[in-house]
Short mmCIF file of C-alpha atoms and ligand atoms in Angstrom, two decimals:
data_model
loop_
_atom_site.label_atom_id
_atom_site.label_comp_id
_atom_site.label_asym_id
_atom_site.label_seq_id
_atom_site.Cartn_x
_atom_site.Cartn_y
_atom_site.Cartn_z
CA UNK A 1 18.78 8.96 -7.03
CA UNK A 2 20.32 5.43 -6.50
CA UNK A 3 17.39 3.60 -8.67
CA UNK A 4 18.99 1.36 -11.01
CA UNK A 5 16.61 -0.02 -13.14
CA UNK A 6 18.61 -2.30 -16.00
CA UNK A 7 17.59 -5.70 -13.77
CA UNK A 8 14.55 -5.00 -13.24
CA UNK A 9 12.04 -7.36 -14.21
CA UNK A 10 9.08 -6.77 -11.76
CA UNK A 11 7.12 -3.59 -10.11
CA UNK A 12 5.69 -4.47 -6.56
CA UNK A 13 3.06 -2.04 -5.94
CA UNK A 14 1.76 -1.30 -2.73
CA UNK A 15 -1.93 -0.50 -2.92
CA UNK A 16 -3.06 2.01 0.02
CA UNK A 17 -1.70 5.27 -0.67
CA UNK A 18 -0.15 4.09 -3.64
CA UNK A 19 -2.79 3.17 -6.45
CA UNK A 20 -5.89 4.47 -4.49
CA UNK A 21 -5.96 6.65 -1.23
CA UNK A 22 -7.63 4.34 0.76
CA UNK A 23 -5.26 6.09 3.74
CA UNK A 24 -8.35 8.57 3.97
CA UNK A 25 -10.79 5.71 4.06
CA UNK A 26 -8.82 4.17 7.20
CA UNK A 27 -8.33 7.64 8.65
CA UNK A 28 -11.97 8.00 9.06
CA UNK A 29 -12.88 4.73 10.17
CA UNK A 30 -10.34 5.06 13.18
CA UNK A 31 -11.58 8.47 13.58
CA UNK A 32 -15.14 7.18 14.41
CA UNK A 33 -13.66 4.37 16.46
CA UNK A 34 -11.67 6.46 18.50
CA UNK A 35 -14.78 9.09 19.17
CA UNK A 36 -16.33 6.40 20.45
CA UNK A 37 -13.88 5.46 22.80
CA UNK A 38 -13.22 9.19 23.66
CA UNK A 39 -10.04 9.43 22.37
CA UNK A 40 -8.85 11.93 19.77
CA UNK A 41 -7.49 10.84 16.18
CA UNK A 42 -5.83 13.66 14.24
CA UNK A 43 -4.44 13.50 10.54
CA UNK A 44 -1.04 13.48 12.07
CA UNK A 45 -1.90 10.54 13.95
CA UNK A 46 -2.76 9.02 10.75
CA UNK A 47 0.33 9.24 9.28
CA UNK A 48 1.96 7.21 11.62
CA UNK A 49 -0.26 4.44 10.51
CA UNK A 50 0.61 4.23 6.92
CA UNK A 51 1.27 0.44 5.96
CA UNK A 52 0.61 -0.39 9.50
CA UNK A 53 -0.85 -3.87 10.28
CA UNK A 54 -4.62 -3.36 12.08
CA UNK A 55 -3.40 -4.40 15.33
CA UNK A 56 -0.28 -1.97 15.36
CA UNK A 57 -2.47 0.23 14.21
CA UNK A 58 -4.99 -0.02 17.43
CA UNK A 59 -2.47 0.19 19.38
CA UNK A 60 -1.30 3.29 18.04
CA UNK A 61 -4.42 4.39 18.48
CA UNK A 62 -5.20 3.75 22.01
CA UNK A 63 -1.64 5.52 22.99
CA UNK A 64 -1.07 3.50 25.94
CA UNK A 65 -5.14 2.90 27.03
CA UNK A 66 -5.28 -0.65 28.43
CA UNK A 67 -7.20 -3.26 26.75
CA UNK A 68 -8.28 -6.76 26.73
CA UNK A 69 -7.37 -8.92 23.45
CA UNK A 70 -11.13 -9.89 23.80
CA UNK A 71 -11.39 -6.02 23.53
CA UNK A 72 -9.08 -5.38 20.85
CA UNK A 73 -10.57 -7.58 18.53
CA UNK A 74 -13.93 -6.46 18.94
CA UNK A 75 -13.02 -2.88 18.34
CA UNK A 76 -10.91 -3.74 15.02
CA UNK A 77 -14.24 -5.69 13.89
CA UNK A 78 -15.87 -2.37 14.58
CA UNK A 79 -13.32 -0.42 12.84
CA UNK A 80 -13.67 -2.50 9.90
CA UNK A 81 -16.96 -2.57 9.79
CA UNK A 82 -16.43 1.16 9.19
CA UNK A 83 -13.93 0.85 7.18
CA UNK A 84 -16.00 -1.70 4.29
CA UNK A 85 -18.90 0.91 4.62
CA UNK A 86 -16.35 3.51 2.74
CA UNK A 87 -15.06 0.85 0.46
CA UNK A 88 -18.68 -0.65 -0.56
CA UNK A 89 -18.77 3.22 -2.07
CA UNK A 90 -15.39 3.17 -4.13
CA UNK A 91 -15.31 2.86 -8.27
CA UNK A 92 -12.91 2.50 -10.57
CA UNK A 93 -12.63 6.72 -10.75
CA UNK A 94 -11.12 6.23 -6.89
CA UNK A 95 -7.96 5.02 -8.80
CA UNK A 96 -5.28 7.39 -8.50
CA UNK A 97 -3.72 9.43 -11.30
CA UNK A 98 -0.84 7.90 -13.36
CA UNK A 99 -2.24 3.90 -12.09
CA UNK A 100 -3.05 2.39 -15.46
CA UNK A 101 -0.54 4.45 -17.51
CA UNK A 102 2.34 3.13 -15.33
CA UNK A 103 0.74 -0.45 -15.34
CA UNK A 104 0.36 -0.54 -18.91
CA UNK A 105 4.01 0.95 -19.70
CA UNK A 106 5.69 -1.88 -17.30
CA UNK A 107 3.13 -4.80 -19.07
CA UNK A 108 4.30 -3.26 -22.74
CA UNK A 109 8.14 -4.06 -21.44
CA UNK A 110 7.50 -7.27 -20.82
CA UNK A 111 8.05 -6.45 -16.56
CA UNK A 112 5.35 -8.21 -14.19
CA UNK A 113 3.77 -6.53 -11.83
CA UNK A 114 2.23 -7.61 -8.19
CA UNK A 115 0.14 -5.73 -5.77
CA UNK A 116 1.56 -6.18 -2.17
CA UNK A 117 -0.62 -4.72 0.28
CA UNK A 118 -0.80 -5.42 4.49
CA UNK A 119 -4.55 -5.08 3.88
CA UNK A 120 -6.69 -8.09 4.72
CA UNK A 121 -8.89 -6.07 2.74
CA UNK A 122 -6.67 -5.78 -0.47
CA UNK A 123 -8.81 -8.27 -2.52
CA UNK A 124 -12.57 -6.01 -2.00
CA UNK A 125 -10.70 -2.82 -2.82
CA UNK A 126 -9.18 -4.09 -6.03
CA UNK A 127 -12.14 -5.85 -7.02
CA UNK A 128 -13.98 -2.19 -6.67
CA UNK A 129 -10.90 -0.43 -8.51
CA UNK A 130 -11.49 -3.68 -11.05
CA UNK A 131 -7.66 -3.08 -10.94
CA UNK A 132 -7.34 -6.89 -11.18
CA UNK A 133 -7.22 -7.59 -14.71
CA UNK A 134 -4.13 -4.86 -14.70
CA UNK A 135 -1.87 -6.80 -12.64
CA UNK A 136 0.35 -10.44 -12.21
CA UNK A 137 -0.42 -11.10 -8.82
CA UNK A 138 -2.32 -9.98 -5.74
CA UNK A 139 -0.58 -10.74 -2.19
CA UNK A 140 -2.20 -9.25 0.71
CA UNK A 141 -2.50 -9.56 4.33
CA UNK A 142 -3.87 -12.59 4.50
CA UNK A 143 -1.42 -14.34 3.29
CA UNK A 144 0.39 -16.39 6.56
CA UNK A 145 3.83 -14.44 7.23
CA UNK A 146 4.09 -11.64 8.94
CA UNK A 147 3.43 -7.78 7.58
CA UNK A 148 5.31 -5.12 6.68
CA UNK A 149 7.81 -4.25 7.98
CA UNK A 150 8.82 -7.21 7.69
CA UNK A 151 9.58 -8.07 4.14
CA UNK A 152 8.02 -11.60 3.73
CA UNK A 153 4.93 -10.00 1.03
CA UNK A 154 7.48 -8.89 -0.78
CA UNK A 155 9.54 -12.10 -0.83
CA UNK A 156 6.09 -14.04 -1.45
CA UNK A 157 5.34 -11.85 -4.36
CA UNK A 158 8.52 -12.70 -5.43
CA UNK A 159 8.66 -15.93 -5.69
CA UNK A 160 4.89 -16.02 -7.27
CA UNK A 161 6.37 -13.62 -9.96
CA UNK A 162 9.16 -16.26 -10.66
CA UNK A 163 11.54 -13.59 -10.02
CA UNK A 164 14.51 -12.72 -7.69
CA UNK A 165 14.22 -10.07 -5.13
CA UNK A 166 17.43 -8.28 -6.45
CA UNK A 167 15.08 -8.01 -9.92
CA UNK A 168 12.14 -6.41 -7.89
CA UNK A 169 11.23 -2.87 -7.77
CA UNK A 170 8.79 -1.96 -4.79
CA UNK A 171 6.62 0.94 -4.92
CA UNK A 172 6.11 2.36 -1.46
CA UNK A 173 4.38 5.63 0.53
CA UNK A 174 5.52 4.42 4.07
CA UNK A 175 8.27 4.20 5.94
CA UNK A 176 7.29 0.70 6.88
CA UNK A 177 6.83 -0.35 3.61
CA UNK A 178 10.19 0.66 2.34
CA UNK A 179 11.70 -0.64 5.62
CA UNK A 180 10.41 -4.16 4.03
CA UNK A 181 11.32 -3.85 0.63
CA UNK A 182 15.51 -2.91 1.61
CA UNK A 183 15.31 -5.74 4.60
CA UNK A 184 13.90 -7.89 1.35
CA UNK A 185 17.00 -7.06 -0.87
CA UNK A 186 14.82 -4.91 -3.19
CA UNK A 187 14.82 -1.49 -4.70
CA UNK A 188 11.97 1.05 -3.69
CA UNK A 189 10.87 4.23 -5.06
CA UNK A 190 8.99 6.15 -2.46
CA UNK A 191 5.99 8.31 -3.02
CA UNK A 192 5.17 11.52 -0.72
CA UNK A 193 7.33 13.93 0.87
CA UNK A 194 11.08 13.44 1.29
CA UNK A 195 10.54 13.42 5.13
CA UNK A 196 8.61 9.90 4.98
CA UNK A 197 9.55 8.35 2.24
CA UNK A 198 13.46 9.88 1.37
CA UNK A 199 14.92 6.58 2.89
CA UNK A 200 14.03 4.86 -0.93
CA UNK A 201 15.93 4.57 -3.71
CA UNK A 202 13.93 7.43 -5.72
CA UNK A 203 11.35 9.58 -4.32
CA UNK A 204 8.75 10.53 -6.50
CA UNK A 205 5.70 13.03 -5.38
CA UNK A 206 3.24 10.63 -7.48
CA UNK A 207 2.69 7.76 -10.03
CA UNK A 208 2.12 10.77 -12.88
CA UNK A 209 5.85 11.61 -12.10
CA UNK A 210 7.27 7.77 -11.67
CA UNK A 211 5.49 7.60 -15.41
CA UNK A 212 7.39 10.59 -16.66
CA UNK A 213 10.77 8.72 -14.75
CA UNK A 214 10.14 5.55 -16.95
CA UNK A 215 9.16 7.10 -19.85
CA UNK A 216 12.63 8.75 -19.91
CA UNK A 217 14.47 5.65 -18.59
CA UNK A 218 15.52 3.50 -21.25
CA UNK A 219 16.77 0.04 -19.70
CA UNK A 220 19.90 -1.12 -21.70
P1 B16 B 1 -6.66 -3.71 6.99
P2 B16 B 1 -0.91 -1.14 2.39
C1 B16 B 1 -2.13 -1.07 4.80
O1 B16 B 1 -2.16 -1.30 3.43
C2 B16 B 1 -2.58 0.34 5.14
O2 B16 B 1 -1.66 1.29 4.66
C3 B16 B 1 -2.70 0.49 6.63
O3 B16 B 1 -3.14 1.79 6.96
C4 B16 B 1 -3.67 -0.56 7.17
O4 B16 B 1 -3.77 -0.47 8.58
C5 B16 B 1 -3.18 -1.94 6.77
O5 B16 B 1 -3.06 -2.01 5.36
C6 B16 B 1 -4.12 -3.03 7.24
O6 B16 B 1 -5.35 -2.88 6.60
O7 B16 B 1 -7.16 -3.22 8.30
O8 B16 B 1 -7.61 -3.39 5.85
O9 B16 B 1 -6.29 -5.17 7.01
O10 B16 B 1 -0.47 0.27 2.48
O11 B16 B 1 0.12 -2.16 2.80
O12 B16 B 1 -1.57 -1.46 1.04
MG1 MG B 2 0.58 2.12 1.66
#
């Protein structure tokens, strides 16, 4: 455990997979894409898409298959076409365990919080969480630099927040994710199994436990 949290002054949450589990949303939107196209999709597959931009993702998807980028971008319309059908359902139970406890913890210390998410798609979902109100600032993949894992949300958050990266703690459940936040300068604590997230500064299985971490923590 390397997390070192006495200059901290800012939580950068990642949003799929780390507030809600949209990961199973995406999963079966690319499922139905890729039946169509006669390809198979497994959950393992899935993984490897964590935090992944759409187009990486496609071509993750398509393992090689060779496509047009008239093509491509007709099949990621489709995809998230599928994709908002599964979000149009979520509520504010879809929230994952430990989300506003943590949230309100950091906001009674006086640390601001972001949500930094690769999504285009960020904005809906936290609308239909109505996780907005919770948080500082929203940054997702919209925003005109490129994605994860690159670390240039992260900076942009940053910089919104008024902070310096060095005072940032990101909040990550992909390797791509925490690939951004240490080429960014910032700490991460990973979430999920050591295997995919053990490169980050403290892994933790969920929020519930991160909340237990902070509760203990005192900063000095
Ligand atoms: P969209 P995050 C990422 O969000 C997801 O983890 C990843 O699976 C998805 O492909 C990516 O957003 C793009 O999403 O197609 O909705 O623009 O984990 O960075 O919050
Ligand atoms: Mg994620």
């Amino acid at each position: 455990m390397n997390l070192k949290l006495d200059r901290a002054r800012a939580f950068l949450f990642d949003l799929d997979g780390v507030l809600t589990d949209t990961s199973e949303l995406h999963f079966k939107a690319w499922r139905q894409l890729a039946e169509e196209l006669g390809l198979t999709f497994t959950r393992e597959d899935n993984e490897a898409l964590r935090g992944v931009s759409r187009r990486a993702s496609l071509d993750l998807l398509l393992k090689g298959k060779p496509c047009s980028e008239q093509q491509a971008a007709a099949w990621m319309d489709l995809k998230n076409d599928y994709y908002l059908e599964l979000v149009e359902q979520m509520t504010p139970q879809d929230l994952l365990p430990g989300t506003l406890d943590v949230l309100w913890m950091l906001r009674e210390r006086g640390i601001k919080t972001a949500i930094v998410s690769s999504s285009k798609n960020a904005r809906l979902v936290v609308e239909r969480l109505k996780l907005g109100r919770w948080v500082d600032e929203l940054i997702d993949g919209n925003a005109p630099v490129p994605s994860k894992p690159a670390p240039d949300l992260f900076i942009l958050a940053a910089q919104r927040l008024g902070v310096q990266a060095g005072e940032c703690v990101v909040v990550e459940d992909a390797e791509a994710g925490i690939e951004a936040a240490r080429a960014g300068g910032m700490q991460c604590v990973g979430l999920g199994p050591q295997q995919r997230v053990g490169q980050a500064d403290l892994v933790c299985q969920n929020l519930v436990e991160l909340r237990s971490f902070l509760q203990i923590y005192q900063p000095v």
